[in-house]
mmCIF file of C-alpha atoms in Angstrom:
data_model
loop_
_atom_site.group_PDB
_atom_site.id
_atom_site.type_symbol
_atom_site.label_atom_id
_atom_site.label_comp_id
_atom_site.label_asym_id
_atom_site.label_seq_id
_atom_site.Cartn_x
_atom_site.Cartn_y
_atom_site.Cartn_z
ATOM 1 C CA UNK K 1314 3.789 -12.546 -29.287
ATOM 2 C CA UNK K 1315 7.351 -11.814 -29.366
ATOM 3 C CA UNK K 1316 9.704 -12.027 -26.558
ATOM 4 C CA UNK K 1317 10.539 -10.115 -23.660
ATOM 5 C CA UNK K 1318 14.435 -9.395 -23.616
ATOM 6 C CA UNK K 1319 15.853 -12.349 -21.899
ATOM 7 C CA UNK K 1320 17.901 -10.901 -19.984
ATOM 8 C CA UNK K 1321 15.149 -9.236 -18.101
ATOM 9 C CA UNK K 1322 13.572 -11.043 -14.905
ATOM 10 C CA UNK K 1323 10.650 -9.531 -14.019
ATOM 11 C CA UNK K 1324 10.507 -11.054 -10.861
ATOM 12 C CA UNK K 1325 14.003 -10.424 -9.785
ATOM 13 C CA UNK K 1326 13.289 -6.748 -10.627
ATOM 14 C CA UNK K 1327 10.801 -6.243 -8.885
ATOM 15 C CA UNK K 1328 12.368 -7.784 -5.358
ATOM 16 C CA UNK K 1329 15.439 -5.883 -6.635
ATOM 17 C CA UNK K 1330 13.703 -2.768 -6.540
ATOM 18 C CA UNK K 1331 12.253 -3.091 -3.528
ATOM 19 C CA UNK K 1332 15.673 -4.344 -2.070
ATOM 20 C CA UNK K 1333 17.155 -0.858 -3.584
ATOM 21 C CA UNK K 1334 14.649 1.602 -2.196
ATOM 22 C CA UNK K 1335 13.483 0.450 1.389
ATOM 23 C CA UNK K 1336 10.599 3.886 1.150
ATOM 24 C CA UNK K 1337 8.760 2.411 -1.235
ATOM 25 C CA UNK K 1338 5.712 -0.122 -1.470
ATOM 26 C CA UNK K 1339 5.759 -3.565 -2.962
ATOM 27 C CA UNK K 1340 2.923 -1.673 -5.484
ATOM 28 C CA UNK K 1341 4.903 1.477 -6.395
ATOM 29 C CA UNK K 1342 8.043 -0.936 -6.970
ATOM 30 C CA UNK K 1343 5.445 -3.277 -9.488
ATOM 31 C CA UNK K 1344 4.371 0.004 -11.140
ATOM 32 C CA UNK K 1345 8.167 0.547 -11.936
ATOM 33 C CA UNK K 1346 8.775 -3.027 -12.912
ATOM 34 C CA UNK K 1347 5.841 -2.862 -15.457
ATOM 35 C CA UNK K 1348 7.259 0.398 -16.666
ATOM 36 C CA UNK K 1349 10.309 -1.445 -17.091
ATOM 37 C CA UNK K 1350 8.874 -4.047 -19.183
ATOM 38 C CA UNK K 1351 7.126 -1.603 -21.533
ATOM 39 C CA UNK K 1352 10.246 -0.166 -22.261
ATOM 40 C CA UNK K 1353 12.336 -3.085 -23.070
ATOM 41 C CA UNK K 1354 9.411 -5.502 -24.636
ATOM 42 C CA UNK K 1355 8.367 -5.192 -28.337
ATOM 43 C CA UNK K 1356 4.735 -5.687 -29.334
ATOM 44 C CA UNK K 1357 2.802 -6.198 -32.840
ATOM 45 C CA UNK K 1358 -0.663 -5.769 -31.357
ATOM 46 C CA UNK K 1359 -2.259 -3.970 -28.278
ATOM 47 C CA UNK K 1360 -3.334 -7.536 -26.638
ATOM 48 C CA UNK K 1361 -0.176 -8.691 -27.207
ATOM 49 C CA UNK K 1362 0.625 -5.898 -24.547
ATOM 50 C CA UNK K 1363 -1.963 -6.973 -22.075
ATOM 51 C CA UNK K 1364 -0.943 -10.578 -22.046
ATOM 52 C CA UNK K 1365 3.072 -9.534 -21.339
ATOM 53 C CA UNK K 1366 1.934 -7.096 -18.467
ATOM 54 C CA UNK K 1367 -0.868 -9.719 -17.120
ATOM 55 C CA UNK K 1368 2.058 -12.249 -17.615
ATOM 56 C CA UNK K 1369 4.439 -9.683 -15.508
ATOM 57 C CA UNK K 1370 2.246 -9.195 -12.534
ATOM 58 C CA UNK K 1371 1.645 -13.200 -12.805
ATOM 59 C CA UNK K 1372 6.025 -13.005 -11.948
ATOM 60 C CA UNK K 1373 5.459 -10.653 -9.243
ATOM 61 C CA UNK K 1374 2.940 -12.051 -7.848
ATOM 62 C CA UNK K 1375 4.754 -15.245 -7.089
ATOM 63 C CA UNK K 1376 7.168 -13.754 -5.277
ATOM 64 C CA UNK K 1377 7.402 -13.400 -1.147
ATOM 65 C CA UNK K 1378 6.307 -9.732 -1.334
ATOM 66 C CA UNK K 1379 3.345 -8.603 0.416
ATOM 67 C CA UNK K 1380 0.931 -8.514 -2.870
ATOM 68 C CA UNK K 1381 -1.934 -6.361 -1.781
ATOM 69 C CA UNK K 1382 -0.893 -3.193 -3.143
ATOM 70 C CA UNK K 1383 0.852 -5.107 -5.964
ATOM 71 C CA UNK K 1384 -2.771 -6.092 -7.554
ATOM 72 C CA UNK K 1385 -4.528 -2.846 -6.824
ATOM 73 C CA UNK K 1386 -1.618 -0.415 -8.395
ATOM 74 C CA UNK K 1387 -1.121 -1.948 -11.272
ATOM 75 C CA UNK K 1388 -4.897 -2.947 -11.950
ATOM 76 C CA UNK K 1389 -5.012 0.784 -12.411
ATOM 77 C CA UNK K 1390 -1.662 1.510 -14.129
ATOM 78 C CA UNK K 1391 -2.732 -0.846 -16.789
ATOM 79 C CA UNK K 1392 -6.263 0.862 -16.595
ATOM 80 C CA UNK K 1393 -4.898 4.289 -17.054
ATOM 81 C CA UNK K 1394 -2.205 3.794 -19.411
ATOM 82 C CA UNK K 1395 -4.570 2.086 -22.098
ATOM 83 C CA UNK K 1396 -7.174 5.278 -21.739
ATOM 84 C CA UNK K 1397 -5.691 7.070 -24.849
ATOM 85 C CA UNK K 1398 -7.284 6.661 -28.395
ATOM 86 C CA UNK K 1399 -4.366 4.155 -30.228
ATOM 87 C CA UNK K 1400 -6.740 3.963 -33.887
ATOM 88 C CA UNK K 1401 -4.188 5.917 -36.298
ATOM 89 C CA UNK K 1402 -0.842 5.168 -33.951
ATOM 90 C CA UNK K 1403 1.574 2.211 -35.107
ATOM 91 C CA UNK K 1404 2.824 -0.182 -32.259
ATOM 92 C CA UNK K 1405 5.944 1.778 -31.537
ATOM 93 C CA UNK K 1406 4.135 5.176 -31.286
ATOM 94 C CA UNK K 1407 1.081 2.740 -28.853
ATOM 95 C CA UNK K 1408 3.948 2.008 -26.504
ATOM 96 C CA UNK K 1409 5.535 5.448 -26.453
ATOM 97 C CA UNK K 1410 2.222 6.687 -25.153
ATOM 98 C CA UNK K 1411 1.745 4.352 -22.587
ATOM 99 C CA UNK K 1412 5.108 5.295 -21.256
ATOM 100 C CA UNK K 1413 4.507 9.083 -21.315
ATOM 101 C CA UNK K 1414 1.021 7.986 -19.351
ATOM 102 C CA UNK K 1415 2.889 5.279 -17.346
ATOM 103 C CA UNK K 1416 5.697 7.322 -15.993
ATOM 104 C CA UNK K 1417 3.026 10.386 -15.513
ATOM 105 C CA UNK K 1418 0.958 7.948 -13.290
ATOM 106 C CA UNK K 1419 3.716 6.584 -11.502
ATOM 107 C CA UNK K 1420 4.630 10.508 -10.390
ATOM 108 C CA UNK K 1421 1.825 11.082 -9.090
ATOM 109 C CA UNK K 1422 1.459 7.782 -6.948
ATOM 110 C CA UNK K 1423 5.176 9.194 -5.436
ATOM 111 C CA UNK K 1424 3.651 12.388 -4.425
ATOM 112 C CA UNK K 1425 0.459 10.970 -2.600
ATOM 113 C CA UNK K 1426 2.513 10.459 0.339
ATOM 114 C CA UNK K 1427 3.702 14.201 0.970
ATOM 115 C CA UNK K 1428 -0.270 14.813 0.451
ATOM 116 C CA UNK K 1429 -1.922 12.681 3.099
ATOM 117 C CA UNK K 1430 0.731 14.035 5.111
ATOM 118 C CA UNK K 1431 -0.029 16.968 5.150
ATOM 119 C CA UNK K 1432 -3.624 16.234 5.851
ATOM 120 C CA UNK K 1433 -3.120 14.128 8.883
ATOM 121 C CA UNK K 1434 -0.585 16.755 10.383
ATOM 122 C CA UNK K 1435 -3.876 19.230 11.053
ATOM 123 C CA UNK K 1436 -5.051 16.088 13.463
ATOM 124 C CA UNK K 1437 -2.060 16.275 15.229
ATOM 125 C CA UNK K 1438 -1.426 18.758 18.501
ATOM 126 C CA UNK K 1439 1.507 19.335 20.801
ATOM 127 C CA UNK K 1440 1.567 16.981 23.397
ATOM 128 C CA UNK K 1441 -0.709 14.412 21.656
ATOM 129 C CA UNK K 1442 0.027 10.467 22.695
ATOM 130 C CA UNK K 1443 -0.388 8.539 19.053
ATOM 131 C CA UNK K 1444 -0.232 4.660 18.705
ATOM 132 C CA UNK K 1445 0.519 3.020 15.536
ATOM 133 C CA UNK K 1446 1.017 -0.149 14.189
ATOM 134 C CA UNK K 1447 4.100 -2.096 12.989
ATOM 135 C CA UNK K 1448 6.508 0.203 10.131
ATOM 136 C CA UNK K 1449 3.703 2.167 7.906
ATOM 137 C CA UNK K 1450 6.057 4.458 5.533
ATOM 138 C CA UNK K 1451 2.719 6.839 4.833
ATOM 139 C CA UNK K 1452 2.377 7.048 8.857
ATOM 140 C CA UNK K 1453 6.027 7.433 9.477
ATOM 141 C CA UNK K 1454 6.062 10.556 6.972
ATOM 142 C CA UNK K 1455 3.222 12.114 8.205
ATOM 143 C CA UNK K 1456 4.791 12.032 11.856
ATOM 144 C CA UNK K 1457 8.091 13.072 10.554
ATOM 145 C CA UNK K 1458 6.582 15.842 8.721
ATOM 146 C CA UNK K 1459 4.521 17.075 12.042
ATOM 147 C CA UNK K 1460 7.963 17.395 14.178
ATOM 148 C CA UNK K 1461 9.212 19.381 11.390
ATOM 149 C CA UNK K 1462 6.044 21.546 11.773
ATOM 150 C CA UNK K 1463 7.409 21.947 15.916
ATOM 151 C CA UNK K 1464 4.838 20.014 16.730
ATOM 152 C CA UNK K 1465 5.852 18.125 19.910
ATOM 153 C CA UNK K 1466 3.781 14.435 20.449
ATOM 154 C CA UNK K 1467 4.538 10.701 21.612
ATOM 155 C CA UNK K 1468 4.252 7.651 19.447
ATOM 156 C CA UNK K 1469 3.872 4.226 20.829
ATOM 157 C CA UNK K 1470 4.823 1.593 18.093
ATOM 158 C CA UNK K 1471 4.040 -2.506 18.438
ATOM 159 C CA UNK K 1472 6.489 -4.512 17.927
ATOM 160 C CA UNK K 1473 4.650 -6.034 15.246
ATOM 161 C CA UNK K 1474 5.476 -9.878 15.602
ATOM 162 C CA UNK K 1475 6.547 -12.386 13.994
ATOM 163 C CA UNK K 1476 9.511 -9.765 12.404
ATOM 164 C CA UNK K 1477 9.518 -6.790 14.781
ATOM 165 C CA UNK K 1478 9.740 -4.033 11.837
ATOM 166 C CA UNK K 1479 8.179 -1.770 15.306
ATOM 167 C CA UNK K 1480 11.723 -1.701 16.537
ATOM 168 C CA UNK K 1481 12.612 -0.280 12.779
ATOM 169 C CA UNK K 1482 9.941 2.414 12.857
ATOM 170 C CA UNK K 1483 11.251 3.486 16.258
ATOM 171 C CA UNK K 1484 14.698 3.970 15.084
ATOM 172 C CA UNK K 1485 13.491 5.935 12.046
ATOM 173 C CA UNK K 1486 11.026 8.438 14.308
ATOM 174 C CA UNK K 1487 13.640 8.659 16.853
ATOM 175 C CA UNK K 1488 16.517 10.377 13.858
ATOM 176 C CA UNK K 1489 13.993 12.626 12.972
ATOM 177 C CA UNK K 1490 13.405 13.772 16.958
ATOM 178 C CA UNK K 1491 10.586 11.805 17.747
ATOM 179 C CA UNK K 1492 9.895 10.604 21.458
ATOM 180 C CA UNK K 1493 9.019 7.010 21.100
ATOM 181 C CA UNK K 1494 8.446 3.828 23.193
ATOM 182 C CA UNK K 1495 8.053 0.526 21.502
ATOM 183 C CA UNK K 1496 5.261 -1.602 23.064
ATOM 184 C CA UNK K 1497 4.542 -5.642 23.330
ATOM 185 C CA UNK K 1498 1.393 -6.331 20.174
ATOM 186 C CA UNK K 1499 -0.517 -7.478 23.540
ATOM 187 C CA UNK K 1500 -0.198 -4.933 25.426
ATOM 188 C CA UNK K 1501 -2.117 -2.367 23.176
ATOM 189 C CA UNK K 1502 -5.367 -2.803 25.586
ATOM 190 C CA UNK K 1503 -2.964 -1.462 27.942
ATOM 191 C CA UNK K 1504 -1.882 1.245 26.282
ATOM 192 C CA UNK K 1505 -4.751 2.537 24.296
ATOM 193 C CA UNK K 1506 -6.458 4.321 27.134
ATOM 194 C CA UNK K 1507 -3.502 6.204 27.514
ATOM 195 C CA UNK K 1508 -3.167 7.670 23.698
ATOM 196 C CA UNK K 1509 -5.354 10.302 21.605
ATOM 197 C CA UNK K 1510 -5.304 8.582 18.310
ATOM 198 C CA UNK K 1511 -4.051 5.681 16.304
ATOM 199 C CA UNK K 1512 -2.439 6.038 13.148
ATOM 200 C CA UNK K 1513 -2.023 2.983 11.250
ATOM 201 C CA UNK K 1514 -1.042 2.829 6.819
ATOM 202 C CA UNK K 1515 -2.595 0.182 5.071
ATOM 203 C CA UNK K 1516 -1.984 -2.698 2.694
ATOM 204 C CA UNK K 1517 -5.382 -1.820 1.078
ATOM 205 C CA UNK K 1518 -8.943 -0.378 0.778
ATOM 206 C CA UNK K 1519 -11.358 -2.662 -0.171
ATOM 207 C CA UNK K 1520 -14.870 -1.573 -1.302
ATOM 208 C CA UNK K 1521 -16.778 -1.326 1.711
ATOM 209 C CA UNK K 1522 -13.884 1.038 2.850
ATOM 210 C CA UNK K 1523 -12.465 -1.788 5.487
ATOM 211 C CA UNK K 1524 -8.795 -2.310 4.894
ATOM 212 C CA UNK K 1525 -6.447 -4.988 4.781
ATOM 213 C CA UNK K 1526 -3.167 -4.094 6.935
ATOM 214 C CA UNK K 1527 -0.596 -5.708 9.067
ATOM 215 C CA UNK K 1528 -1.835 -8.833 11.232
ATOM 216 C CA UNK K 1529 -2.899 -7.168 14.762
ATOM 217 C CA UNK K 1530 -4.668 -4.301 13.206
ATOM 218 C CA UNK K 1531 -7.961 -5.696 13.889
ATOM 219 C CA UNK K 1532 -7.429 -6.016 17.045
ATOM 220 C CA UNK K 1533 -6.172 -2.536 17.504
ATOM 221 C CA UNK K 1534 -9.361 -1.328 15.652
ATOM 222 C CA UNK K 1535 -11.740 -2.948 18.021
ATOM 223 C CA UNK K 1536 -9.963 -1.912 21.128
ATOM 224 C CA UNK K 1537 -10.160 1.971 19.745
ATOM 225 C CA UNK K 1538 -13.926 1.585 19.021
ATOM 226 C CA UNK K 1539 -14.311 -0.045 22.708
ATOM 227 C CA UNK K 1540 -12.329 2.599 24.322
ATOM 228 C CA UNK K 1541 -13.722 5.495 21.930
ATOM 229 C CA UNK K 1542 -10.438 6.681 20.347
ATOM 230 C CA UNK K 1543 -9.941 7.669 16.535
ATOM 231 C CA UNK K 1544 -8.707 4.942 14.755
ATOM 232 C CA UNK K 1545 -7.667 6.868 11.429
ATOM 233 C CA UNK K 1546 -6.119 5.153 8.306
ATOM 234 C CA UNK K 1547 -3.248 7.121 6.349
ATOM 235 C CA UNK K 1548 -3.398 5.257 2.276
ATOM 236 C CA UNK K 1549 -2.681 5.828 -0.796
ATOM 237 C CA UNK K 1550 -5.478 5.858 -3.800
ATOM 238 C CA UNK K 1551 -3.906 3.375 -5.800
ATOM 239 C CA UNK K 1552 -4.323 0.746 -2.863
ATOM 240 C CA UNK K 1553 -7.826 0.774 -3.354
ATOM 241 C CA UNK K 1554 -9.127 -2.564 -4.210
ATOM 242 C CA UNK K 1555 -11.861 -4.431 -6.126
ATOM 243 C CA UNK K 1556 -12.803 -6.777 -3.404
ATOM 244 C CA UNK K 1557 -15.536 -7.313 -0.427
ATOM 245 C CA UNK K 1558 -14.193 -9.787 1.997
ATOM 246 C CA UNK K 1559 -16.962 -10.217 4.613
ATOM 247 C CA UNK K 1560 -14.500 -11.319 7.029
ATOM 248 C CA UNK K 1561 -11.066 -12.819 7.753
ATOM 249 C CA UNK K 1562 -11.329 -16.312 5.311
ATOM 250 C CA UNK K 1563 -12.493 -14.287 2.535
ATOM 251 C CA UNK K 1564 -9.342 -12.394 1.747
ATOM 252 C CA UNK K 1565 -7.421 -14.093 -0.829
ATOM 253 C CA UNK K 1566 -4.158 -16.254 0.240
ATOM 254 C CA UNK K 1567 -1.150 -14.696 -1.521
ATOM 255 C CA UNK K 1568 -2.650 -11.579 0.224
ATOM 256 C CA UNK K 1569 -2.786 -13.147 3.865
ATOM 257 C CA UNK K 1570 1.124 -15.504 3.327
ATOM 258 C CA UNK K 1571 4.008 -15.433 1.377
ATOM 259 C CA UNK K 1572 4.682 -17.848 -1.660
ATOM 260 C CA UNK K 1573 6.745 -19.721 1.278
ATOM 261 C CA UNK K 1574 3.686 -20.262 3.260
ATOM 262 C CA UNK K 1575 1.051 -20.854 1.336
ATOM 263 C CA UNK K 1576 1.387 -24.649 1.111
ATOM 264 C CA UNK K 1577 1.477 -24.842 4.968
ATOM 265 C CA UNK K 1578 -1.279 -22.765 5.664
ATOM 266 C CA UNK K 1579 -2.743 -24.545 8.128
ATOM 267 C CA UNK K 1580 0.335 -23.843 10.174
ATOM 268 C CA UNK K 1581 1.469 -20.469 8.532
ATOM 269 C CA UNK K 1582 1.065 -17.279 10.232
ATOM 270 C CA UNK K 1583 -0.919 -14.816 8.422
ATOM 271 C CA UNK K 1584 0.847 -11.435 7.601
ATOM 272 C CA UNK K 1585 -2.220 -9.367 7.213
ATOM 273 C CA UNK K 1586 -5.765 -9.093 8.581
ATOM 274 C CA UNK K 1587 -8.967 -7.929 7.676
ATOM 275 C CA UNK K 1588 -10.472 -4.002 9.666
ATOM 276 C CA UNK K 1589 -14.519 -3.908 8.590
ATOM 277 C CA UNK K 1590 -15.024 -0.103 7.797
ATOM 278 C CA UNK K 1591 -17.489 -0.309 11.098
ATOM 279 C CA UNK K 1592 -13.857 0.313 13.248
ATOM 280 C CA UNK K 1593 -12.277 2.809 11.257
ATOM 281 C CA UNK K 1594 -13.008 6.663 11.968
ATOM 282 C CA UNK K 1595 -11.629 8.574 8.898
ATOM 283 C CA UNK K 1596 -9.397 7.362 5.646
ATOM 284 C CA UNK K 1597 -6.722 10.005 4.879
ATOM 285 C CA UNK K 1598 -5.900 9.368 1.102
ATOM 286 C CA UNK K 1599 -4.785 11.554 -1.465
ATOM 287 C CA UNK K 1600 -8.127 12.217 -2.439
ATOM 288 C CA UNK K 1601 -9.364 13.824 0.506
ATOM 289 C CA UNK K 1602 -10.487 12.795 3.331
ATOM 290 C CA UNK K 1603 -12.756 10.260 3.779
ATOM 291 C CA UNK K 1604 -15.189 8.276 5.386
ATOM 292 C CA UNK K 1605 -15.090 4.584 4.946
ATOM 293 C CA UNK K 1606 -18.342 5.132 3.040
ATOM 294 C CA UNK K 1607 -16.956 7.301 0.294
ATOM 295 C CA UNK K 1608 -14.428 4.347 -0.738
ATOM 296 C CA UNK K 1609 -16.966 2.505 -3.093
ATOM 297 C CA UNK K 1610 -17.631 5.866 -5.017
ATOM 298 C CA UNK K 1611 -14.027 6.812 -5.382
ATOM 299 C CA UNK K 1612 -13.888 2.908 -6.375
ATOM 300 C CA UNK K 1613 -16.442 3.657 -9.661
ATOM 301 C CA UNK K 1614 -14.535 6.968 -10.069
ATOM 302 C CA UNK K 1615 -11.011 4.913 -10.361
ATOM 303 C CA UNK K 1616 -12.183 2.676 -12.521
ATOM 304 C CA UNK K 1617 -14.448 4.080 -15.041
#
């Protein structure tokens, strides 16, 4: 196989990217990183390819990033890139035609946000009370996008411990003209009877339709079923994910800590928790929207 530029890091590219552009997801700034390496990578033969981009997400994947997203998105860019018919095409013209599909996937992925949007925004009324969860950029546009729409509502946001990115959210919906009030992550049994909805992104859809999100989503979930409220999830396709954790131990590792953390995991706080599809009341994706139920068929779709 030959050599990747030297000069290129993947894994410094990737952080870098995500360091650039705070609105996008560790998986959309993977998906560019991989793009990246097509571009400036030579190959002789189409595995060849597959080992530098498996080798690529190997980089990113040791990295502190949350890596949820990072193995779902670009288990399908490398799934929909090699869908073309390469049997008459030398290498260079191969790798010209996984960029064209690359950089046409990756457009896409940046719309889905506008979509789900503009799906949620029907769910939301004047004078609505909405709780969310920590700093979800598909929630925060959706919200954004409804007070542009005059639509008039209240959004209480958890502080989201251990690093508080509620307090960034606020600041965000509050530029935009968003009333806001930041609440303690224990004091959402408190609050929920108060609110019409929650609104909370995700990390990723698993099969069953459960998702894996921010630590303290769980909780939330269960609290909403309890007290009867929606609990709706606002994700993107590409976050859907080949895996059926059963419960909290089965998700894998560098999904629950950071490369930091994971060899003190019996004293590590976990960044992310499991939410069985039995709590969840709708998926907005840019799909459709869905029942938890739908997930494994979209799944079969995604993948075959």
């Amino acid at each position: 196989m030959k050599e990747m530029n030297q000069e290129f890091d993947v894994a410094r590219h990737f952080v870098s990217v995500l360091e650039m552009d705070d609105s996008i997801s560790p998986g959309i700034a993977a998906i560019k990183t991989l793009l990246m390496v097509l571009e400036k990578t030579k190959f002789d033969t189409v595995q060849e390819l597959h080992t530098t981009i498996q080798s690529a997400v190997s980089a990113m994947r040791h990295t502190d990033k949350p890596m949820t997203s990072v193995v779902s998105g670009t288990e399908l860019f490398s799934r929909f890139i090699t869908l073309a018919k390469f049997d008459d095409k030398t290498m260079d013209e191969v790798r010209d035609i996984m960029l064209t599909r690359g950089k046409m996937f990756l457009t896409k992925l940046l719309e889905s946000r506008n979509v789900i949007a503009k799906q949620a925004i029907t769910f939301i009324n004047d004078g609505c009370r909405i709780l969310t969860h920590a700093r979800s950029r598909t929630v925060r546009e959706a919200l954004i996008l409804a007070a542009q729409r005059n639509k008039r509502f209240h959004v209480f946001i958890t502080q989201s411990a251990p690093d508080h990115h509620g307090k960034q959210m606020a600041d965000e919906l509050e530029k935009a003209g968003i009333e806001c009030t930041i609440i303690l992550d224990t004091a959402v049994g408190y609050v929920m009877e108060t609110v019409d909805m929650v609104l909370v992104g995700a990390e990723g859809v698993v099969e069953s339709g459960g998702i894996i999100n921010r630590i303290g989503t769980v909780t939330m979930a269960i609290c909403a079923k309890e007290m009867k409220k929606p609990f709706y999830a606002l994700v993107e396709s590409f976050k859907f994910c080949r895996l059926y954790p059963l419960n909290q131990r089965d998700l894998p590792d560098d999904y629950k800590y950071n490369k930091n953390n994971l060899q003190n995991k019996a004293k590590a706080h976990p960044m992310v928790d499991y939410t069985p599809p039995g709590y969840i009341t709708l998926l907005f994706t840019d799909l459709g929207i869905l029942a938890p139920s739908a997930v494994s068929d979209e799944l079969i779709k995604l993948y075959l």
